[in-house]
Amino acid sequence: QPEKENKTEEEEYIFEKIRMLIESKQSLNTLKKSILQGSQEERNLAIEVSSIDSNIPLGEEIYNIYKKDPFNNYFAFSYLLKFEEWHEKAIRLMQKSQDFKAHYELPEPILFSNDEYYTNLLDIIKVLKFFPFACSDIVAAGLMTKIMSTRKEALNTILEWKKISKKEINNFPEVIVDALKKLQKTEIIKSYKKIINELLNISEDLKKYVDPKVLI
């Protein structure tokens, strides 16, 4: 037991030193330079480091990069949602970043896609999972896509929202309810259909349901 306590104290000491290092003027300048002038990879890494410590005052720099192209700078979205100052602004910009309804499609047995729209949409929905009802139209767009991984992530996000909010689906935003009802009629993957039916409280015999061949 004493060894465990000493280890915890040592870990706290190390973490405090790391925090002081990250918050130092030199480190802040390095992070700021990466955000403003670095490559996409360097920028994303700098934002990830900034997310570790809320005392790092780089919110304005990150927001200014984000607002230039929210859909492609979605990595900054997760950072901005954590702060009251940027939360609503970030959501409004993301909602306006695409005509999401224009991308609505019937479901297909395609597991993944390298297309920028689908890859970005998938990652944005992952960010939204812990922010109930933020950008509901984007989660609905995830349901109304031909890509399996995106539909599944949208369903996972809705399940998480239900758990966090303790609300039933009929009390969810209308755009989510409508998308679920449409998908219930068209979904071709049995496990997804089962989740949708459970969410909508629909009883349906799926014993003879045969999944199509999945395309990678």
PDB file of C-alpha atoms in Angstrom, residues 104 133 136-137 139-140 143-144 158 161 168-184 196 199-200 202:
ATOM      1  CA  TYR A 104     -28.480  11.908 -48.268  1.00  0.00           C
ATOM      2  CA  PHE A 133     -28.051  17.029 -29.503  1.00  0.00           C
ATOM      3  CA  SER A 136     -28.207  16.822 -34.720  1.00  0.00           C
ATOM      4  CA  ASP A 137     -28.491  17.438 -38.462  1.00  0.00           C
ATOM      5  CA  VAL A 139     -25.725  12.913 -36.957  1.00  0.00           C
ATOM      6  CA  ALA A 140     -28.872  12.530 -39.071  1.00  0.00           C
ATOM      7  CA  LEU A 143     -27.703   7.849 -40.662  1.00  0.00           C
ATOM      8  CA  MET A 144     -28.593   8.810 -44.218  1.00  0.00           C
ATOM      9  CA  ILE A 158     -27.619   8.315 -30.662  1.00  0.00           C
ATOM     10  CA  TRP A 161     -27.018  10.619 -26.305  1.00  0.00           C
ATOM     11  CA  GLU A 168     -36.538   8.656 -25.082  1.00  0.00           C
ATOM     12  CA  ILE A 169     -36.172   8.871 -28.855  1.00  0.00           C
ATOM     13  CA  ASN A 170     -39.533  10.606 -29.332  1.00  0.00           C
ATOM     14  CA  ASN A 171     -38.049  13.523 -27.349  1.00  0.00           C
ATOM     15  CA  PHE A 172     -34.983  13.742 -29.583  1.00  0.00           C
ATOM     16  CA  PRO A 173     -34.686  16.488 -32.256  1.00  0.00           C
ATOM     17  CA  GLU A 174     -37.110  15.931 -35.130  1.00  0.00           C
ATOM     18  CA  VAL A 175     -34.319  15.557 -37.693  1.00  0.00           C
ATOM     19  CA  ILE A 176     -32.957  12.531 -35.796  1.00  0.00           C
ATOM     20  CA  VAL A 177     -36.370  10.894 -35.366  1.00  0.00           C
ATOM     21  CA  ASP A 178     -37.237  11.382 -39.052  1.00  0.00           C
ATOM     22  CA  ALA A 179     -33.889   9.952 -40.194  1.00  0.00           C
ATOM     23  CA  LEU A 180     -34.281   6.903 -37.939  1.00  0.00           C
ATOM     24  CA  LYS A 181     -37.782   6.234 -39.289  1.00  0.00           C
ATOM     25  CA  LYS A 182     -36.561   6.476 -42.890  1.00  0.00           C
ATOM     26  CA  LEU A 183     -33.560   4.261 -42.197  1.00  0.00           C
ATOM     27  CA  GLN A 184     -35.766   1.680 -40.476  1.00  0.00           C
ATOM     28  CA  ILE A 196     -32.978   1.014 -35.028  1.00  0.00           C
ATOM     29  CA  LEU A 199     -34.608   2.720 -30.533  1.00  0.00           C
ATOM     30  CA  LEU A 200     -38.005   3.183 -32.211  1.00  0.00           C
ATOM     31  CA  ILE A 202     -40.599  -1.521 -33.217  1.00  0.00           C
TER      32      ILE A 202
END
